[in-house]
Short mmCIF file of C-alpha atoms in Angstrom, two decimals:
data_model
loop_
_atom_site.label_atom_id
_atom_site.label_comp_id
_atom_site.label_asym_id
_atom_site.label_seq_id
_atom_site.Cartn_x
_atom_site.Cartn_y
_atom_site.Cartn_z
CA MET M 84 0.00 0.00 0.00
CA THR M 85 2.84 2.37 0.84
CA ARG M 86 4.49 1.87 -2.54
CA ARG M 87 1.20 2.44 -4.31
CA PHE M 88 0.48 5.66 -2.42
CA ALA M 89 3.99 6.85 -3.16
CA ARG M 90 3.24 6.39 -6.84
CA LEU M 91 0.03 8.37 -6.40
CA ALA M 92 1.57 11.10 -4.25
CA ALA M 93 1.35 13.85 -6.86
CA GLY M 94 -2.40 13.50 -7.22
CA ALA M 95 -3.30 12.26 -3.76
CA ALA M 96 -1.51 15.00 -1.82
CA LEU M 97 -4.06 17.56 -2.94
CA LEU M 98 -6.90 15.18 -2.13
CA THR M 99 -5.63 14.72 1.41
CA ALA M 100 -4.99 18.41 2.01
CA SER M 101 -8.45 19.40 0.86
CA ALA M 102 -10.92 16.86 2.17
CA ALA M 103 -9.41 16.25 5.62
CA ALA M 104 -12.54 14.15 6.00
CA ALA M 105 -14.74 16.54 7.90
CA ALA M 106 -18.40 15.57 8.11
CA GLY M 107 -20.04 16.33 4.78
CA SER M 108 -16.90 15.69 2.70
CA HIS M 109 -17.34 14.57 -0.91
CA VAL M 110 -14.88 13.06 -3.35
CA PHE M 111 -16.04 12.97 -6.99
CA LEU M 112 -14.11 10.55 -9.22
CA VAL M 113 -14.63 11.02 -12.96
CA GLN M 114 -13.26 8.36 -15.29
CA ASN M 115 -11.20 9.58 -18.25
CA SER M 116 -9.59 6.36 -19.48
CA GLY M 117 -9.76 5.17 -23.08
CA TRP M 118 -13.13 3.43 -22.65
CA MET M 119 -14.66 6.85 -21.94
CA GLU M 120 -13.55 8.30 -25.31
CA PRO M 121 -17.08 8.76 -26.80
CA PHE M 122 -18.30 10.66 -23.73
CA TYR M 123 -15.54 13.22 -24.27
CA THR M 124 -15.39 13.44 -28.08
CA ASP M 125 -19.06 13.31 -29.13
CA PRO M 126 -19.99 16.99 -29.79
CA ALA M 127 -23.49 16.33 -28.45
CA SER M 128 -22.35 14.49 -25.33
CA PRO M 129 -24.21 15.64 -22.17
CA PHE M 130 -21.58 13.93 -20.00
CA LYS M 131 -19.76 16.94 -18.54
CA PRO M 132 -22.90 19.01 -17.88
CA LEU M 133 -24.42 16.01 -16.09
CA VAL M 134 -21.35 15.59 -13.87
CA ALA M 135 -21.49 19.28 -12.95
CA GLU M 136 -25.15 19.00 -12.01
CA ILE M 137 -24.49 15.90 -9.90
CA VAL M 138 -21.76 17.74 -7.99
CA MET M 139 -24.02 20.71 -7.30
CA ALA M 140 -26.99 18.57 -6.31
CA ALA M 141 -24.98 16.38 -3.94
CA THR M 142 -23.21 19.17 -2.05
CA ARG M 143 -24.29 22.02 0.18
CA ALA M 144 -22.63 25.31 1.02
CA GLY M 145 -19.58 24.74 3.21
CA ASP M 146 -19.06 21.06 2.33
CA PRO M 147 -15.41 20.15 1.62
CA MET M 148 -15.17 18.54 -1.80
CA VAL M 149 -12.61 17.21 -4.24
CA LEU M 150 -13.13 16.67 -7.96
CA ALA M 151 -10.65 14.20 -9.44
CA ALA M 152 -10.09 12.37 -12.72
CA PHE M 153 -9.07 8.72 -12.67
CA ASN M 154 -7.93 5.99 -15.04
CA GLN M 155 -5.15 3.62 -14.03
CA GLY M 156 -2.06 4.85 -12.24
CA VAL M 157 1.30 4.17 -13.88
CA PRO M 158 4.77 5.66 -13.26
CA GLY M 159 4.70 9.26 -14.46
CA ALA M 160 0.88 9.37 -14.53
CA PRO M 161 -0.64 8.87 -11.08
CA SER M 162 -4.33 8.23 -10.64
CA PRO M 163 -6.54 9.66 -9.30
CA ARG M 164 -5.53 13.23 -10.19
CA ALA M 165 -7.20 16.09 -8.35
CA LEU M 166 -8.79 18.77 -10.54
CA LEU M 167 -10.40 20.85 -7.77
CA SER M 168 -10.20 21.07 -4.01
CA LEU M 169 -12.44 23.55 -2.21
CA LYS M 170 -15.26 24.27 0.18
CA VAL M 171 -18.54 24.57 -1.63
CA ASP M 172 -19.95 27.97 -2.46
CA PRO M 173 -22.98 27.44 -4.73
CA VAL M 174 -22.17 30.13 -7.30
CA ALA M 175 -18.37 30.01 -7.36
CA THR M 176 -18.18 26.22 -7.15
CA ARG M 177 -20.41 25.70 -10.17
CA ARG M 178 -18.17 27.99 -12.17
CA GLU M 179 -15.01 26.18 -11.03
CA VAL M 180 -16.46 22.71 -11.66
CA VAL M 181 -17.60 23.59 -15.19
CA LYS M 182 -14.19 25.08 -15.94
CA ALA M 183 -12.30 22.04 -14.62
CA LEU M 184 -14.46 19.58 -16.56
CA ALA M 185 -14.15 21.62 -19.76
CA ALA M 186 -10.38 21.18 -19.63
CA LEU M 187 -10.59 17.42 -18.92
CA ASP M 188 -9.90 15.07 -21.83
CA VAL M 189 -9.30 11.38 -22.41
CA ALA M 190 -6.00 10.33 -20.83
CA ARG M 191 -3.16 8.62 -22.70
CA LYS M 192 -0.31 6.53 -21.42
CA PRO M 193 2.93 8.47 -20.78
CA GLY M 194 5.06 8.82 -23.91
CA SER M 195 2.48 7.02 -26.03
CA THR M 196 -0.60 7.66 -28.13
CA ALA M 197 -2.31 4.66 -26.53
CA LEU M 198 -5.33 5.49 -24.42
CA ALA M 199 -5.07 4.99 -20.66
CA ASP M 200 -6.45 1.90 -18.94
CA THR M 201 -8.89 1.78 -16.01
CA ASP M 202 -8.74 0.65 -12.40
CA LEU M 203 -11.98 1.27 -10.48
CA ASN M 204 -10.67 -0.40 -7.33
CA GLU M 205 -7.58 1.80 -7.25
CA ALA M 206 -9.64 4.98 -7.60
CA VAL M 207 -12.14 4.19 -4.85
CA ASP M 208 -9.51 2.79 -2.50
CA SER M 209 -7.43 5.96 -2.91
CA ALA M 210 -10.45 8.19 -2.28
CA ILE M 211 -11.30 6.34 0.94
CA GLY M 212 -7.82 5.81 2.32
CA THR M 213 -6.04 8.94 1.11
CA ALA M 214 -8.59 11.64 0.33
CA LEU M 215 -10.90 10.92 3.24
CA GLY M 216 -8.23 9.34 5.41
CA GLY M 217 -10.72 6.65 6.39
CA LYS M 218 -13.00 9.24 7.95
CA PRO M 219 -16.71 9.77 7.11
CA GLY M 220 -17.75 11.09 3.73
CA LEU M 221 -19.23 10.24 0.36
CA VAL M 222 -17.25 8.93 -2.61
CA TRP M 223 -18.90 9.39 -6.02
CA LEU M 224 -17.73 7.40 -9.02
CA VAL M 225 -18.75 8.24 -12.61
CA THR M 226 -17.74 5.43 -14.96
CA ASN M 227 -18.74 3.53 -18.06
CA ASN M 228 -18.54 0.42 -15.84
CA ARG M 229 -15.57 -1.09 -17.67
CA ASN M 230 -12.60 -2.13 -15.59
CA SER M 231 -10.08 -3.58 -18.06
CA PRO M 232 -6.36 -3.11 -17.40
CA ASN M 233 -4.00 -3.10 -20.40
CA ASN M 234 -6.93 -2.79 -22.83
CA ASP M 235 -7.73 -6.48 -22.67
CA GLN M 236 -11.08 -8.09 -21.92
CA ALA M 237 -9.97 -9.84 -18.71
CA THR M 238 -12.23 -7.81 -16.48
CA ALA M 239 -12.98 -10.59 -13.98
CA LEU M 240 -9.90 -10.07 -11.79
CA ARG M 241 -10.36 -6.31 -11.45
CA ASN M 242 -14.08 -6.77 -10.88
CA ARG M 243 -13.37 -9.15 -7.99
CA ASP M 244 -11.06 -6.56 -6.41
CA PHE M 245 -13.79 -3.96 -6.76
CA TYR M 246 -16.36 -6.42 -5.37
CA ARG M 247 -14.26 -7.18 -2.30
CA LEU M 248 -13.68 -3.49 -1.60
CA ILE M 249 -17.39 -2.70 -1.69
CA HIS M 250 -19.03 -5.78 -0.20
CA ARG M 251 -16.44 -7.17 2.20
CA GLY M 252 -14.62 -4.07 3.33
CA ASP M 253 -15.64 -2.46 6.61
CA ALA M 254 -15.05 1.11 5.43
CA ILE M 255 -18.12 1.35 3.19
CA GLY M 256 -21.39 1.22 5.09
CA LYS M 257 -23.78 1.91 2.23
CA ALA M 258 -23.41 1.72 -1.55
CA LEU M 259 -25.82 2.64 -4.34
CA ALA M 260 -25.61 2.53 -8.14
CA PHE M 261 -27.51 4.56 -10.72
CA PRO M 262 -27.42 3.15 -14.29
CA LEU M 263 -27.89 6.13 -16.61
CA GLN M 264 -28.79 6.13 -20.28
CA MET M 265 -26.49 8.28 -22.43
CA PRO M 266 -25.96 7.24 -26.06
CA VAL M 267 -22.74 8.77 -27.44
CA GLN M 268 -20.58 8.13 -30.53
CA GLY M 269 -16.84 8.81 -30.54
CA ALA M 270 -14.11 8.38 -33.10
CA GLN M 271 -13.15 4.94 -31.71
CA TYR M 272 -15.98 3.72 -29.49
CA ARG M 273 -19.67 4.16 -28.93
CA ALA M 274 -21.63 3.76 -25.71
CA ASN M 275 -25.26 3.67 -24.58
CA GLY M 276 -24.87 4.58 -20.92
CA LEU M 277 -22.75 5.04 -17.85
CA MET M 278 -22.90 4.28 -14.16
CA LEU M 279 -22.97 6.60 -11.17
CA TYR M 280 -21.92 4.96 -7.90
CA VAL M 281 -21.99 6.53 -4.44
CA PHE M 282 -20.20 4.93 -1.50
CA ALA M 283 -20.90 6.11 2.05
CA VAL M 284 -17.84 5.80 4.26
CA GLY M 285 -18.61 5.18 7.93
CA GLU M 286 -21.89 5.46 9.79
CA GLN M 287 -21.84 9.24 9.52
CA GLY M 288 -21.40 8.95 5.75
CA ALA M 289 -24.41 6.62 5.58
CA ARG M 290 -26.52 9.11 7.51
CA GLU M 291 -25.43 11.90 5.17
CA LEU M 292 -26.40 9.81 2.15
CA ASP M 293 -29.80 9.02 3.67
CA ALA M 294 -30.37 12.71 4.37
CA LEU M 295 -29.37 13.62 0.81
CA LEU M 296 -31.80 11.11 -0.68
CA ALA M 297 -34.56 12.26 1.68
CA SER M 298 -34.05 15.87 0.58
CA GLY M 299 -34.80 15.00 -3.07
CA ARG M 300 -31.97 17.21 -4.38
CA LEU M 301 -30.18 14.40 -6.19
CA GLN M 302 -33.39 13.00 -7.67
CA ARG M 303 -33.98 16.26 -9.50
CA VAL M 304 -30.85 15.48 -11.55
CA VAL M 305 -30.73 11.67 -11.51
CA THR M 306 -34.22 10.30 -12.04
CA GLU M 307 -33.16 6.64 -12.24
CA PRO M 308 -34.02 4.74 -9.02
CA PRO M 309 -30.91 3.73 -7.08
CA ALA M 310 -29.83 0.09 -7.14
CA ARG M 311 -28.82 -1.00 -3.66
CA LEU M 312 -25.45 -2.71 -3.41
CA LYS M 313 -24.98 -2.53 0.34
CA PRO M 314 -26.35 -3.23 2.92
CA LEU M 315 -28.43 -6.26 1.98
CA ASP M 316 -29.02 -7.44 5.54
CA ARG M 317 -31.22 -4.68 6.99
CA ASP M 318 -34.21 -2.57 6.00
CA THR M 319 -34.79 -5.00 3.14
CA VAL M 320 -38.58 -5.03 3.39
CA ARG M 321 -41.32 -2.60 4.41
CA LEU M 322 -44.54 -3.29 6.32
CA LEU M 323 -47.54 -1.25 5.24
CA PRO M 324 -50.85 -1.78 7.12
CA ARG M 325 -53.87 -2.40 4.86
CA LYS M 326 -56.69 -3.45 7.17
CA VAL M 327 -57.35 -3.85 10.89
CA SER M 328 -60.10 -6.10 12.23
CA ASP M 329 -61.27 -7.62 15.56
CA ALA M 330 -59.78 -4.64 17.36
CA PRO M 331 -62.53 -2.55 19.03
CA GLY M 332 -61.06 0.68 20.31
CA VAL M 333 -57.86 0.34 18.25
CA SER M 334 -57.00 1.93 14.91
CA PHE M 335 -53.76 2.00 12.92
CA SER M 336 -52.29 4.59 10.56
CA MET M 337 -48.93 5.28 8.94
CA THR M 338 -47.22 8.68 9.04
CA PRO M 339 -45.33 10.10 6.04
CA GLY M 340 -42.14 9.54 8.05
CA GLY M 341 -42.78 5.79 8.21
CA VAL M 342 -43.96 5.54 11.84
CA LEU M 343 -46.95 3.30 12.61
CA HIS M 344 -49.52 4.87 14.94
CA ALA M 345 -51.75 2.61 17.05
CA ASP M 346 -54.51 4.79 18.50
CA VAL M 347 -56.14 3.14 21.54
CA ASP M 348 -59.25 4.27 23.43
CA ALA M 349 -58.70 4.73 27.15
CA ASP M 350 -61.43 2.17 28.02
CA THR M 351 -59.89 -0.59 25.89
CA ARG M 352 -58.73 -3.41 28.14
CA ALA M 353 -57.59 -6.15 25.75
CA PRO M 354 -56.23 -4.46 22.61
CA THR M 355 -55.43 -7.39 20.33
CA ALA M 356 -55.58 -6.58 16.64
CA ARG M 357 -55.70 -8.67 13.48
CA ILE M 358 -53.66 -6.66 11.01
CA GLU M 359 -53.35 -7.31 7.29
CA TRP M 360 -50.14 -5.89 5.85
CA ASN M 361 -48.44 -5.46 2.54
CA LEU M 362 -44.95 -6.90 2.82
CA GLU M 363 -42.97 -4.89 0.26
CA ASN M 364 -39.53 -5.71 -1.12
CA ALA M 365 -37.35 -2.62 -0.61
CA MET M 366 -34.18 -4.16 -2.11
CA TYR M 367 -34.17 -2.88 -5.68
CA PRO M 368 -32.85 -4.48 -7.88
CA TYR M 369 -33.01 -7.83 -6.05
CA THR M 370 -35.84 -10.34 -5.98
CA ILE M 371 -36.29 -12.23 -2.72
CA ALA M 372 -36.36 -15.70 -4.21
CA SER M 373 -37.16 -17.27 -0.84
CA ALA M 374 -36.98 -16.48 2.86
CA THR M 375 -38.50 -17.47 6.16
CA ILE M 376 -39.99 -14.61 8.16
CA GLY M 377 -40.72 -14.00 11.83
CA ALA M 378 -41.90 -10.92 13.70
CA ARG M 379 -42.11 -9.49 17.19
CA SER M 380 -43.12 -6.26 18.89
CA VAL M 381 -41.08 -4.43 21.52
CA LEU M 382 -43.35 -2.04 23.42
CA GLY M 383 -43.21 -0.67 26.92
CA GLY M 384 -40.50 -3.10 27.91
CA GLU M 385 -42.56 -6.06 26.69
CA ASP M 386 -41.14 -8.29 23.96
CA ARG M 387 -44.00 -10.20 22.34
CA PRO M 388 -44.06 -12.48 19.29
CA ILE M 389 -46.39 -11.48 16.46
CA GLU M 390 -48.39 -14.37 15.08
CA LEU M 391 -48.06 -14.54 11.28
CA ALA M 392 -50.49 -16.34 8.99
CA SER M 393 -47.58 -17.27 6.71
CA THR M 394 -43.86 -17.54 7.43
CA GLU M 395 -42.63 -18.00 3.86
CA VAL M 396 -41.81 -15.45 1.16
CA ARG M 397 -41.37 -16.57 -2.45
CA LYS M 398 -40.42 -14.69 -5.62
CA LEU M 399 -41.01 -11.21 -4.19
CA ALA M 400 -39.80 -8.80 -6.87
CA PRO M 401 -38.37 -5.38 -5.95
CA GLY M 402 -41.03 -2.77 -5.36
CA THR M 403 -43.84 -5.31 -5.21
CA GLY M 404 -45.79 -6.45 -2.17
CA ALA M 405 -47.31 -9.63 -0.82
CA PRO M 406 -50.23 -9.88 1.64
CA LEU M 407 -49.29 -10.84 5.18
CA ALA M 408 -51.84 -11.35 7.97
CA SER M 409 -50.88 -11.15 11.64
CA VAL M 410 -52.23 -11.02 15.18
CA MET M 411 -50.61 -8.44 17.42
CA GLN M 412 -51.10 -7.65 21.11
CA LEU M 413 -50.59 -4.23 22.61
CA PRO M 414 -49.06 -3.82 26.10
CA VAL M 415 -52.17 -3.26 28.27
CA ARG M 416 -50.28 -3.41 31.55
CA GLN M 417 -48.01 -0.58 30.48
CA LEU M 418 -50.86 1.80 29.64
CA PRO M 419 -51.76 4.30 32.39
CA GLY M 420 -55.25 4.22 33.94
CA LYS M 421 -57.58 7.10 33.25
CA TRP M 422 -57.11 8.52 36.78
CA SER M 423 -53.31 8.35 36.63
CA ILE M 424 -51.11 11.45 36.54
CA GLU M 425 -50.05 10.48 32.99
CA ALA M 426 -53.68 10.30 31.84
CA ILE M 427 -54.66 13.59 33.49
CA THR M 428 -51.67 15.45 32.04
CA SER M 429 -52.39 13.92 28.59
CA ALA M 430 -56.11 14.80 28.60
CA GLY M 431 -57.27 16.22 25.29
CA SER M 432 -54.18 14.87 23.49
CA ALA M 433 -52.58 11.44 23.77
CA TYR M 434 -50.20 9.51 25.98
CA VAL M 435 -47.51 8.07 23.69
CA LEU M 436 -45.75 4.76 24.29
CA PRO M 437 -42.93 4.36 21.69
CA GLY M 438 -41.70 0.99 20.45
CA ARG M 439 -40.96 -0.99 17.33
CA ILE M 440 -41.97 -3.97 15.24
CA GLU M 441 -39.05 -6.14 14.15
CA LEU M 442 -39.22 -8.41 11.12
CA GLN M 443 -36.55 -11.07 10.61
CA LEU M 444 -35.82 -12.80 7.30
CA SER M 445 -33.73 -15.96 7.56
CA GLY M 446 -32.55 -18.37 4.88
CA GLN M 447 -32.72 -15.43 2.50
CA GLN M 448 -31.99 -16.14 -1.17
CA LEU M 449 -31.59 -13.11 -3.43
CA GLU M 450 -31.62 -12.92 -7.23
CA LEU M 451 -30.96 -9.95 -9.49
CA SER M 452 -34.29 -9.08 -11.10
CA GLN M 453 -34.69 -9.79 -14.79
CA ALA M 454 -35.84 -6.23 -15.46
CA PHE M 455 -32.56 -4.88 -14.09
CA ARG M 456 -30.53 -7.42 -16.06
CA GLN M 457 -32.26 -6.30 -19.24
CA ARG M 458 -31.64 -2.64 -18.47
CA MET M 459 -27.93 -3.30 -17.88
CA ALA M 460 -27.74 -5.26 -21.12
CA THR M 461 -29.28 -2.31 -22.96
CA LEU M 462 -26.96 0.28 -21.44
CA PHE M 463 -23.81 -1.84 -21.66
CA PRO M 464 -24.34 -4.19 -24.60
CA GLY M 465 -21.88 -7.06 -24.83
CA ASP M 466 -20.40 -6.38 -21.38
CA PRO M 467 -20.68 -9.02 -18.66
CA LEU M 468 -22.74 -8.04 -15.66
CA PRO M 469 -20.29 -6.70 -13.04
CA ASP M 470 -19.73 -8.97 -10.06
CA ILE M 471 -20.59 -6.07 -7.77
CA PHE M 472 -24.27 -6.80 -8.45
CA THR M 473 -23.96 -10.39 -7.20
CA PRO M 474 -25.30 -10.62 -3.63
CA PRO M 475 -22.62 -11.79 -1.17
CA ALA M 476 -22.99 -15.46 -0.30
CA GLN M 477 -22.76 -14.75 3.43
CA VAL M 478 -25.88 -12.54 3.42
CA LYS M 479 -28.46 -15.16 4.39
CA GLY M 480 -30.60 -13.05 6.67
CA SER M 481 -31.85 -9.54 7.15
CA THR M 482 -33.91 -7.43 9.51
CA ALA M 483 -36.41 -4.66 9.09
CA VAL M 484 -37.65 -2.35 11.85
CA LEU M 485 -40.93 -0.45 11.82
CA PRO M 486 -41.17 2.25 14.51
CA ILE M 487 -44.54 2.22 16.28
CA GLU M 488 -46.21 4.62 18.68
CA VAL M 489 -49.10 3.41 20.83
CA ARG M 490 -51.19 6.48 21.56
CA VAL M 491 -53.85 6.31 24.28
CA HIS M 492 -56.52 9.00 24.01
CA TYR M 493 -57.98 10.13 27.34
CA GLY M 494 -61.10 12.25 27.68
CA VAL M 495 -61.16 15.52 29.58
CA GLY M 496 -63.49 14.13 32.31
CA PRO M 497 -60.72 13.14 34.74
CA LEU M 498 -58.95 16.41 34.06
CA VAL M 499 -62.15 18.41 34.73
CA ALA M 500 -62.76 16.40 37.92
CA ALA M 501 -59.18 16.99 39.03
CA ILE M 502 -59.48 20.69 38.29
CA GLY M 503 -62.79 20.83 40.22
CA ALA M 504 -61.26 19.07 43.20
CA ALA M 505 -58.30 21.40 43.13
CA LEU M 506 -60.60 24.43 42.98
CA ALA M 507 -62.64 23.08 45.87
CA LEU M 508 -59.51 22.64 47.94
CA LEU M 509 -58.40 26.12 47.05
CA GLY M 510 -61.82 27.47 48.03
CA ALA M 511 -61.73 25.66 51.34
CA ALA M 512 -58.27 26.93 52.02
CA ALA M 513 -59.31 30.47 51.16
CA ALA M 514 -62.35 30.23 53.41
CA ALA M 515 -60.20 28.95 56.23
CA MET M 516 -57.80 31.81 55.78
CA LEU M 517 -60.66 34.32 55.83
CA ALA M 518 -62.11 32.69 58.89
CA MET M 519 -58.78 32.88 60.64
CA ALA M 520 -58.32 36.51 59.67
CA ARG M 521 -61.82 37.67 60.72
CA PRO M 522 -62.30 38.66 64.41
CA ARG M 523 -64.89 36.53 66.16
CA LYS M 524 -67.16 37.68 69.04
CA ALA M 525 -67.08 35.76 72.32
CA TYR M 526 -69.24 36.31 75.43
CA VAL M 527 -67.55 35.64 78.74
CA THR M 528 -69.11 36.04 82.21
CA VAL M 529 -66.66 36.98 84.97
CA GLU M 530 -68.05 37.22 88.50
CA ASP M 531 -71.58 37.73 87.11
CA GLU M 532 -70.28 40.47 84.79
CA LEU M 533 -70.96 39.83 81.05
CA ARG M 534 -68.07 40.81 78.89
CA THR M 535 -67.80 40.86 75.08
CA MET M 536 -64.40 39.89 73.65
CA HIS M 537 -63.17 39.89 70.00
CA ALA M 538 -60.55 37.36 68.97
CA ARG M 539 -59.13 35.83 65.78
CA ALA M 540 -58.75 32.10 65.26
CA GLY M 541 -55.44 30.84 66.52
CA THR M 542 -55.10 33.42 69.30
CA VAL M 543 -55.09 33.19 73.12
CA GLN M 544 -56.20 36.16 75.28
CA PRO M 545 -55.94 36.55 79.08
CA ILE M 546 -59.07 37.13 81.20
CA TYR M 547 -58.88 39.23 84.42
CA ASP M 548 -61.29 39.50 87.35
CA LYS M 549 -62.50 42.81 88.81
CA ALA M 550 -59.43 43.03 91.02
CA GLY M 551 -57.11 42.72 88.02
CA ASN M 552 -56.02 39.14 88.65
CA LYS M 553 -55.59 36.75 85.72
CA VAL M 554 -58.16 34.04 86.17
CA ALA M 555 -58.21 32.28 82.73
CA GLN M 556 -57.36 32.50 79.06
CA LEU M 557 -59.64 32.52 76.04
CA LYS M 558 -58.43 30.25 73.21
CA THR M 559 -60.05 30.83 69.81
CA THR M 560 -60.00 28.31 66.93
CA LEU M 561 -61.86 27.92 63.63
CA PHE M 562 -64.37 25.81 65.51
CA GLY M 563 -65.12 28.14 68.45
CA HIS M 564 -63.84 29.37 71.81
CA GLN M 565 -62.43 27.56 74.82
CA LEU M 566 -61.41 28.58 78.35
CA ILE M 567 -57.99 27.32 79.32
CA ASP M 568 -55.67 27.77 82.33
CA LEU M 569 -58.74 28.34 84.50
CA ARG M 570 -57.70 29.48 88.02
CA GLU M 571 -59.10 27.37 90.85
CA GLY M 572 -62.15 28.97 92.37
CA ALA M 573 -62.45 31.58 89.64
CA GLN M 574 -65.99 32.56 88.65
CA VAL M 575 -65.55 32.49 84.85
CA ARG M 576 -67.70 30.87 82.21
CA LEU M 577 -68.36 31.15 78.46
CA GLY M 578 -71.65 32.68 77.52
CA ARG M 579 -74.13 34.80 79.38
#
């Protein structure tokens, strides 16, 4: 590896200096070997404008990016060769990209008129290891899908290297391919199409690619649906609810974000639902030839199996669905009662219990769909199907997760009752405070003399006889008056 990077130092140094692999980094690799001759020499070729639009659609302001040409590195002509290295500014970057591509031409071998050969594996490996330094980012590869060193037809060896890098390497977490139609005629060759690959390096790179696809920016330029290369062991199918029966008080719906909502009435005590789904193959361009399926729900700390009417999937083509019936229980014991604090605070809205439905496919057999094979044969006539589209033998299972939110709807009755009780308590407290603050009249007879005293609740007042001696005390509470500390023999009583 060291020797190879030394050979590539002239081109790779700029890649390394620019990308530094910050989050959001992009490396665009554009093939300019001999096989690409018609894309460069056909006067009507839309190749360079398309590449410029892909760069602008994939990046955002501030993203570090590198634009590089690649063929096959040889002494005196390293590959890849950086054309641009910058942080994206929408206006200036478009101008620089168009200028760099305008100056790019088909490469020739040093000291020869022979056109340069191609090494896809070398280009991608250099972008990951040198340009990104193994850190997160996206590597884009624009190629005619031919990987033939020394202008021979022995593509199998190079294809296997490319296959191992993509499928068996740990660096790439997600890989997609876009076969694009582009008929061009050059002086030496003609072509019907090319391939756009994108490789997400690291988990952060995969998240960036998902966010890019969700934004729709790339789809405005590349309308072909992406062919998934990796991963093939997760999120391979989708569950879409069609019908719910035998579930009084329970209804299901799907949000645009792909979250299943189970709305449960507060009085429902045994929410078991029979749900009919569409099980959809989300692995374009692969057909699920066969697989065994199982499902479970994880809700409120409860892990429950989901009973499936059928546990076998056969010949499920990409983008198509198959009916799947199931019986699912919701976690009754985890749902708050209507008089609970959770219910009262959720009155008028919903108490949400998050969870997930997990679907497992085992014994999974994948086949490349015939429709995709035919499209590849049309775009690349006479070329063998690249090994990169062969599913890895070790991928025998996959998982799919459907987020679910159980939402319990509570009426406002308990909340109104709680508010009423609180108001009553407040009223009682206010009345007590007023009663304590208001002077109360008390009649006390001392030695046959009727006296009128005024006292507030919570106070104690002394009582004196005619000679000025203390003979008792008057204690006043919310509930009345009381004589305390009565002196022995004293003629004192409450009342007249």
